[in-house]
Short mmCIF file of C-alpha atoms and ligand atoms in Angstrom, two decimals:
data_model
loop_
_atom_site.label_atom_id
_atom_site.label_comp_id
_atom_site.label_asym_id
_atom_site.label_seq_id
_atom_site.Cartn_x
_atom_site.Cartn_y
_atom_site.Cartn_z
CA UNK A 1 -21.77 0.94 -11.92
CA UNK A 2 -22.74 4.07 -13.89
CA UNK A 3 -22.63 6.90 -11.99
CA UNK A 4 -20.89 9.19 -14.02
CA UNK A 5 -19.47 7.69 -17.33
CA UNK A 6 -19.58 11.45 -18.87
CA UNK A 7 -17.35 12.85 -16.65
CA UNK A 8 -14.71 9.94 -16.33
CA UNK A 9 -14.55 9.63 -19.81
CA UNK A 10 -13.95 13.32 -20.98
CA UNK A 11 -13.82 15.04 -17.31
CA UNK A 12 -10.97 13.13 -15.51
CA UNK A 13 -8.35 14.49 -17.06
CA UNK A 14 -8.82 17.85 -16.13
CA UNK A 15 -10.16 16.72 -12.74
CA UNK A 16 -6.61 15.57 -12.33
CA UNK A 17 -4.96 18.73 -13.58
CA UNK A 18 -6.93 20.54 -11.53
CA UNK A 19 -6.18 18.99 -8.15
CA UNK A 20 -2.09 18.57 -9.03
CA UNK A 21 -2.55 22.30 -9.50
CA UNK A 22 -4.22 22.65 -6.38
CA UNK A 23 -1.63 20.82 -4.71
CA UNK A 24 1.44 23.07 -5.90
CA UNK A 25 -0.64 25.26 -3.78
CA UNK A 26 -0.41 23.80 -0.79
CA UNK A 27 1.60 24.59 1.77
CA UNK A 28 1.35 22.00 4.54
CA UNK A 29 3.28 19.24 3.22
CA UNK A 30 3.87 17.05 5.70
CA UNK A 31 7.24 15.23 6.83
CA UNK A 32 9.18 13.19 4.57
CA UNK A 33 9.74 9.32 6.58
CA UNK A 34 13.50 9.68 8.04
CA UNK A 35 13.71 6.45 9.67
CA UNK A 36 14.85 5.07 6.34
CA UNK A 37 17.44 7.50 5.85
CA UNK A 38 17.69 6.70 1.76
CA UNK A 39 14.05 8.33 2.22
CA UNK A 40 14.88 11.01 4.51
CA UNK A 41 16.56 12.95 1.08
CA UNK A 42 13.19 12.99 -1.53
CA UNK A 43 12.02 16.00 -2.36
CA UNK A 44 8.70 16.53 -0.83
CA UNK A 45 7.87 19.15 -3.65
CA UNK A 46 7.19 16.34 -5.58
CA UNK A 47 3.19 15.17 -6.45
CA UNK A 48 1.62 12.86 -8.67
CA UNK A 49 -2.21 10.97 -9.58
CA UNK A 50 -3.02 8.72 -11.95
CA UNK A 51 -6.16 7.27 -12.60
CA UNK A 52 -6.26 3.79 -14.50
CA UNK A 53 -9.82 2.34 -15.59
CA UNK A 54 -10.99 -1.76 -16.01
CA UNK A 55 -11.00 -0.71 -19.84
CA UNK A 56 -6.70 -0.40 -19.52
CA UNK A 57 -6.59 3.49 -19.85
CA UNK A 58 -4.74 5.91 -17.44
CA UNK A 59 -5.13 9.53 -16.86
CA UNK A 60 -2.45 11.11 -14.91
CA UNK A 61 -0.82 14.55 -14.01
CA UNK A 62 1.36 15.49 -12.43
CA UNK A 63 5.04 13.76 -11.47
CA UNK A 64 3.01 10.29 -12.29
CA UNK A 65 6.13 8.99 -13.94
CA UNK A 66 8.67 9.26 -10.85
CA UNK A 67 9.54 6.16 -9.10
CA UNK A 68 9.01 5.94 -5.33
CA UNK A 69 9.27 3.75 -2.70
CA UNK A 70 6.29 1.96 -2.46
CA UNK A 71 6.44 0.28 1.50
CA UNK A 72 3.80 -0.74 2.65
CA UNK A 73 1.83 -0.71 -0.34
CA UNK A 74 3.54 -3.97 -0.84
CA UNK A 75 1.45 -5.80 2.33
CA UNK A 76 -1.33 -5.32 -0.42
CA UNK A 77 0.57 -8.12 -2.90
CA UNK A 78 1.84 -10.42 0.15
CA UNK A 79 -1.86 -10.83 1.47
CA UNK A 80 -3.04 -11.63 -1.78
CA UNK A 81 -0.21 -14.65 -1.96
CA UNK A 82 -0.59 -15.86 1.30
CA UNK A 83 -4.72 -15.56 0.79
CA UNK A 84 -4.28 -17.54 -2.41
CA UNK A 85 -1.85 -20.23 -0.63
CA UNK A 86 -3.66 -20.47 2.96
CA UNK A 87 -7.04 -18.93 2.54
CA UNK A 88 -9.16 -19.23 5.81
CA UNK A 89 -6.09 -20.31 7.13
CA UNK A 90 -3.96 -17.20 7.49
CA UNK A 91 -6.37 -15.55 10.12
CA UNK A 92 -5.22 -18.11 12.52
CA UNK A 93 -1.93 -15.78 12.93
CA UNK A 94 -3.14 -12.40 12.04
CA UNK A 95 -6.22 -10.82 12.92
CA UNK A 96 -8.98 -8.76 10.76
CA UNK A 97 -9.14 -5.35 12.83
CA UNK A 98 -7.64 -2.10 13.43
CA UNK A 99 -4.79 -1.83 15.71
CA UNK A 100 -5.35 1.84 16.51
CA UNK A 101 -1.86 2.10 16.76
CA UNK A 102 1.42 3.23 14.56
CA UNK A 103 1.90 0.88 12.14
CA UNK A 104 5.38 0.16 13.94
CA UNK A 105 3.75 -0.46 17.51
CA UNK A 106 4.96 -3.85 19.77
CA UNK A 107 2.20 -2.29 22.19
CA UNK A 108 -0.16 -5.11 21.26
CA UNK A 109 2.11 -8.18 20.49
CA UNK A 110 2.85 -8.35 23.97
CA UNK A 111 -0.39 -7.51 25.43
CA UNK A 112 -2.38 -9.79 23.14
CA UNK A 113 -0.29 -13.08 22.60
CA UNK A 114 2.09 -12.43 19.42
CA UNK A 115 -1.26 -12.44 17.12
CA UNK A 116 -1.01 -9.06 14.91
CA UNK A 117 -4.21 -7.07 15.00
CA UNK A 118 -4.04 -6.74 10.91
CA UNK A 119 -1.87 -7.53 8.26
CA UNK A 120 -0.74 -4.28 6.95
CA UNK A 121 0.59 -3.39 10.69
CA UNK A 122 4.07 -4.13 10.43
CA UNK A 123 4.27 -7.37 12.70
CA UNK A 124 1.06 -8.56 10.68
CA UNK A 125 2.93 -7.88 7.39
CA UNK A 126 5.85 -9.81 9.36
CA UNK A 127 3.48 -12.77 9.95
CA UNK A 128 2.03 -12.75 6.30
CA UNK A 129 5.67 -12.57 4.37
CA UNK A 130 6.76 -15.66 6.77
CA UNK A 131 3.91 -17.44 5.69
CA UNK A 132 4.60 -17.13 2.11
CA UNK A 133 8.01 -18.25 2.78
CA UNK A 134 6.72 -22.22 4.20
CA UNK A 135 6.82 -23.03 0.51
CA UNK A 136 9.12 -21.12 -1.13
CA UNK A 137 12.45 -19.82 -0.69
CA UNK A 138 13.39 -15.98 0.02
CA UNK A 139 14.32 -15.49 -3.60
CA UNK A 140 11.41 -16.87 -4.89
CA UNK A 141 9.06 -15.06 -3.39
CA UNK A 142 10.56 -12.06 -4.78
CA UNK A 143 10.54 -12.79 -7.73
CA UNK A 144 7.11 -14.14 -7.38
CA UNK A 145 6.29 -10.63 -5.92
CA UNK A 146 7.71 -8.74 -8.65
CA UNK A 147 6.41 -10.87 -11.08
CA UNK A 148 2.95 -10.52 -9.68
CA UNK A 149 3.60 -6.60 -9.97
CA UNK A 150 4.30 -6.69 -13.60
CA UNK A 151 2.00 -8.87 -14.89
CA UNK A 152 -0.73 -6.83 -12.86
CA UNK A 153 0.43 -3.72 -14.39
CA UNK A 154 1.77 -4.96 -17.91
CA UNK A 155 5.09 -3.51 -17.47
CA UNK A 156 8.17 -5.77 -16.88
CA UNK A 157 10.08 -2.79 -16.14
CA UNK A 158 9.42 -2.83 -12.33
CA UNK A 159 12.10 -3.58 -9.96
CA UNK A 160 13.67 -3.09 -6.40
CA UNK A 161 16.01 -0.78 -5.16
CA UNK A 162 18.55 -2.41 -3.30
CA UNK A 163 19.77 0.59 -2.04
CA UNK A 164 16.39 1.34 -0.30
CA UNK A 165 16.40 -2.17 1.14
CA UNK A 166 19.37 -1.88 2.55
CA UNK A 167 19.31 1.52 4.24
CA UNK A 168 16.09 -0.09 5.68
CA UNK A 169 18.16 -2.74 6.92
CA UNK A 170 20.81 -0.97 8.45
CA UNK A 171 18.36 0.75 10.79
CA UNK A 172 15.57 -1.85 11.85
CA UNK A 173 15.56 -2.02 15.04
CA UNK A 174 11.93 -1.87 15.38
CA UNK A 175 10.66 -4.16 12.92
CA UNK A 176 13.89 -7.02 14.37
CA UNK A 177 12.31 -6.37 18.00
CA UNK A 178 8.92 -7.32 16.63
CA UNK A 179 9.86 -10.18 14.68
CA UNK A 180 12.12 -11.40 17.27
CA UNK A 181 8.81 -10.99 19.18
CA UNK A 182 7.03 -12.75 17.25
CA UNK A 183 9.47 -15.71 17.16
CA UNK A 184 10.08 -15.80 20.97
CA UNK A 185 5.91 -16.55 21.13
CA UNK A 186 5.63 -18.98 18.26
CA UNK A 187 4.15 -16.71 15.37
CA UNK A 188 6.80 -17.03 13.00
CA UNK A 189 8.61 -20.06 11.55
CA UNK A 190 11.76 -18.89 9.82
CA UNK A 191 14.32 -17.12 11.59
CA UNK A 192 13.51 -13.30 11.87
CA UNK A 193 16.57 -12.41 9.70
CA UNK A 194 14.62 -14.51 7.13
CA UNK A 195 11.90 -13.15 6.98
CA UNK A 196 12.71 -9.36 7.03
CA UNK A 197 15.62 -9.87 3.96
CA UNK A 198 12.70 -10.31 2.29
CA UNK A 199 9.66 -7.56 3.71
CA UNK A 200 12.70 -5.10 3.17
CA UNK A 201 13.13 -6.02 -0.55
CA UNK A 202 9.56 -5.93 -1.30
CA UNK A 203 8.95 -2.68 0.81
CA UNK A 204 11.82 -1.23 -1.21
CA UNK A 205 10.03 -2.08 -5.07
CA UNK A 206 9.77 1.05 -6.92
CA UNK A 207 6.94 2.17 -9.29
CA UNK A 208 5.76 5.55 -10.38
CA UNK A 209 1.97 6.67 -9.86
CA UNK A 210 1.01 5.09 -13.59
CA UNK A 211 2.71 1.94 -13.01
CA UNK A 212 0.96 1.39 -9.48
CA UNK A 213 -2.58 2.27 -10.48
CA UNK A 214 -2.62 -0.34 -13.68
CA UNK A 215 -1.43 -2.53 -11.08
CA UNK A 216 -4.00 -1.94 -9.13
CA UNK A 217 -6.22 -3.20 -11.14
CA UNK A 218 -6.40 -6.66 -9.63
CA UNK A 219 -8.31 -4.97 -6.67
CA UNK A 220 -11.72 -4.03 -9.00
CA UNK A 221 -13.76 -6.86 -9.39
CA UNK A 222 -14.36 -6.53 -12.92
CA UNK A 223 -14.05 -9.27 -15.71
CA UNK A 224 -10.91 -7.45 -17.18
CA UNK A 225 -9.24 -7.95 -13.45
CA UNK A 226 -9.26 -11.76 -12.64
CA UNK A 227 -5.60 -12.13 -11.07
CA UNK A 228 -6.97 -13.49 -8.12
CA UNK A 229 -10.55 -14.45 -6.71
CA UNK A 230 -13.66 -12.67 -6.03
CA UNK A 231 -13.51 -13.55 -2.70
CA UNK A 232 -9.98 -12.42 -2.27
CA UNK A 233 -10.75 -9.36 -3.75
CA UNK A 234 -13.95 -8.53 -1.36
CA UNK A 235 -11.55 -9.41 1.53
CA UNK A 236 -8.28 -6.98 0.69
CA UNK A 237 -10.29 -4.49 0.03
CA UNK A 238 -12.26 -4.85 3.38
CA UNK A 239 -9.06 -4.56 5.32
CA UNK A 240 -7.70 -1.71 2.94
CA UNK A 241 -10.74 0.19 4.07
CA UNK A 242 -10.48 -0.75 7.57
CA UNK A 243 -6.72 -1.13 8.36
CA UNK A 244 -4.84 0.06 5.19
CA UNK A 245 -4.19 3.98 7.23
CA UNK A 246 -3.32 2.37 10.16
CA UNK A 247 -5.00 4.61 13.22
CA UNK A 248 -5.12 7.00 10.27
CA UNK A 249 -7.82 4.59 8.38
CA UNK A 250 -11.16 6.16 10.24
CA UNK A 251 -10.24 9.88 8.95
CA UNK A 252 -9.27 8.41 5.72
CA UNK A 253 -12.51 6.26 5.56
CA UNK A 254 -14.64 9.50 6.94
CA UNK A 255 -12.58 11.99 3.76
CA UNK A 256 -12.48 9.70 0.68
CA UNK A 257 -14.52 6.77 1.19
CA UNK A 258 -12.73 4.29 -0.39
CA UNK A 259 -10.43 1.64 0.37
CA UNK A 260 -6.69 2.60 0.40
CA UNK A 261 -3.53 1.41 1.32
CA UNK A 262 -0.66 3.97 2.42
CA UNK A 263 3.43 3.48 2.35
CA UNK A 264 5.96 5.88 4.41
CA UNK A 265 7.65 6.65 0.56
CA UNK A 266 4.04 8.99 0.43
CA UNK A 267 2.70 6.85 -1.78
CA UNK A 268 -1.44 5.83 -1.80
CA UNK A 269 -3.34 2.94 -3.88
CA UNK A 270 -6.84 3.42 -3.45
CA UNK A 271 -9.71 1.38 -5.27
CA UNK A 272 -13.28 2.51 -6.63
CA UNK A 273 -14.58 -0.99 -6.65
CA UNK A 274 -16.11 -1.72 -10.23
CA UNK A 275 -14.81 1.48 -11.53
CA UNK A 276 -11.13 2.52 -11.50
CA UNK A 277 -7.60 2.01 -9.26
CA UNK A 278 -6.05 5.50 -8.12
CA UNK A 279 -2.43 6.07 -7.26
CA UNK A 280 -1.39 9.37 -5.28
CA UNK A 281 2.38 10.33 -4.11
CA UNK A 282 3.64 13.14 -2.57
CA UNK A 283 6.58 12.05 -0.29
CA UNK A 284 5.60 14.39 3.15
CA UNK A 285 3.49 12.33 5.68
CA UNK A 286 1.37 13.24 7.92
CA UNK A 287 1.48 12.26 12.03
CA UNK A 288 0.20 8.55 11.16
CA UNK A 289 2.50 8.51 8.82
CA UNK A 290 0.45 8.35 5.45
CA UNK A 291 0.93 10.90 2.49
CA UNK A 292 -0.56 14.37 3.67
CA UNK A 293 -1.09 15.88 -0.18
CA UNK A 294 -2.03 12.55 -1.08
CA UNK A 295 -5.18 12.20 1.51
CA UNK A 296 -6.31 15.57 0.70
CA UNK A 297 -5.68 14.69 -3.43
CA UNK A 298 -7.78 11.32 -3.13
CA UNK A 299 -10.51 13.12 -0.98
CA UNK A 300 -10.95 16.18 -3.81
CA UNK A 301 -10.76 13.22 -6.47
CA UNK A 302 -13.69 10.98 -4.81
CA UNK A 303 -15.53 13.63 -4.25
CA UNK A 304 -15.18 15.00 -7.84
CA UNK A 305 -16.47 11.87 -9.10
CA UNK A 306 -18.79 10.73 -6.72
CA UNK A 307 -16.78 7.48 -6.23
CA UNK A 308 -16.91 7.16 -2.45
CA UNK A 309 -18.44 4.31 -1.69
CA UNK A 310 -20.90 5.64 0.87
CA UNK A 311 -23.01 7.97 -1.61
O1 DON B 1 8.60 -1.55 7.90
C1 DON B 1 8.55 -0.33 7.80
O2 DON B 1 8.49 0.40 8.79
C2 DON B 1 8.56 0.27 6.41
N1 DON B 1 9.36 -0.54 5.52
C3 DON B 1 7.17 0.34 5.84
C4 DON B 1 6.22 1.11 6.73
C5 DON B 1 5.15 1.80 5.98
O3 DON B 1 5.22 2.01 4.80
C6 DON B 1 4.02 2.30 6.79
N2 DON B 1 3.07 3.01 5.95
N3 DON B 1 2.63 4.08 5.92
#
């Protein structure tokens, strides 16, 4: 738990410098998500970090103040409400290993009986959103995800951009055909429509890099941190490691060593367990779809700091 206090108390800032620097550099910058086409138009120029710590203080460089999209970031939050409402119980409906797959594939719902490998693949997150809904209505849980959100990162200024939602909307035809799978074999108890009004809305929550690493917070396991149960924590952060990059999660696993969830805006939460929460976004994606500048960023930062959790 004390591997190198010197350096993250006086070093990180200019670790951080140093790496946004190093990513104005760069010239493989990935592909910005178009499927969403109220994504397809952010500048991928764009790159921020920020760093926040149990003790409540953020570092950042970098455009760490820009909102983004977070996506699928937001699978993070819904597992911790349905794990807090159902515990044990959820793995009945969604599974606890990698798909190897895009996080868009039916592939597997078909082949393997409508029960999502994970739930940060999209028909998982499917599953775990209409979950949360058997006690409370769509507005609700918005507000209940929102509210989590703030209260996690101490700033009520967090919202959703309806505009994102609905552009998401307007051109679902994947995530309809595997929720409409999902119905047709008994995995989901509200009516598809139901369910995605609301994983569109809480894919579509914006938060800037400092916002979404106080957030992150909850994920540490440290007294400061107690939104929701050891346990919990142990278990999303499991998953994060193993599922949270998709078929990407291996390479990210093998590079930066820590858990991490990605979201097609280019955003990254990733957690040094104990120690601090990182948030990385640069909007151009590589082929799994997960930030490409943002990998590379939290792979220079871990190994700065020694914080993979493998050394
Ligand atoms: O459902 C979707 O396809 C998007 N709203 C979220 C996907 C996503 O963020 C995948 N992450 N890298």
């Amino acid at each position: 738990m004390t591997k190198t206090p010197t350096l993250e108390l006086h070093g990180l800032q200019e670790v951080l410098d140093g790496i946004s620097r190093a990513m104005e550099r760069e010239t493989e910058r990935g592909r910005v998500a178009d499927f969403i086409p109220e994504l397809a138009c952010v500048d991928k120029s764009q790159f921020g970090i920020a760093v926040a710590l149990s003790s409540g203080e953020v570092f950042a460089s970098g455009d760490a103040q820009t909102q983004f999209s977070i996506q699928s970031i937001s699978k993070v939050i819904t597992l911790a409400m349905a794990l807090g409402r159902l515990g044990d119980g959820l793995w009945a409906r969604v599974g606890r290993e990698p798909s190897g797959l895009a996080f868009n594939s039916i592939l597997q719902l078909e082949q393997e009986g409508a029960r999502p490998r994970n739930p940060f693949v999209n028909a998982g997150a499917i599953v775990v959103t209409d979950a949360i809904l058997a006690t409370s209505e769509p507005r609700e849980v918005l507000a209940e995800i929102l509210q989590f959100l703030r209260t996690a990162s101490g700033d009520n200024s967090i919202h959703i951009s309806e505009l994102v939602a609905k552009s998401e909307a307007n051109s679902a035809h994947r995530n309809l055909a595997l929720a409409h799978m999902l119905k047709a074999r008994n995995n989901l108890v509200n009516e598809p429509s139901r369910v995605l009004g609301v994983y569109f809305h809480q894919c579509a929550i914006e938060m800037t890099c400092v916002q979404l690493a106080s957030a992150g917070r909850f994920l540490m396991s440290t007294p400061e941190t107690n939104l929701i149960s050891a346990e919990n924590i142990a278990c999303i952060n499991a998953l994060m490691m193993t599922c949270g990059h998709y078929d990407g999660s291996g390479e990210f696993a093998y590079r930066v060593g820590l858990p991490g969830k990605s979201g097609v805006g280019g955003g990254i939460l990733a957690i040094v367990p104990g120690r601090a929460s990182i948030a990385i976004w640069s909007p151009g994606l590589n082929e799994q779809g997960n930030s490409a500048l943002g990998t590379l960023a939290a792979e220079k930062l871990a190994r700065r700091m020694g914080w993979s959790i493998f050394v």
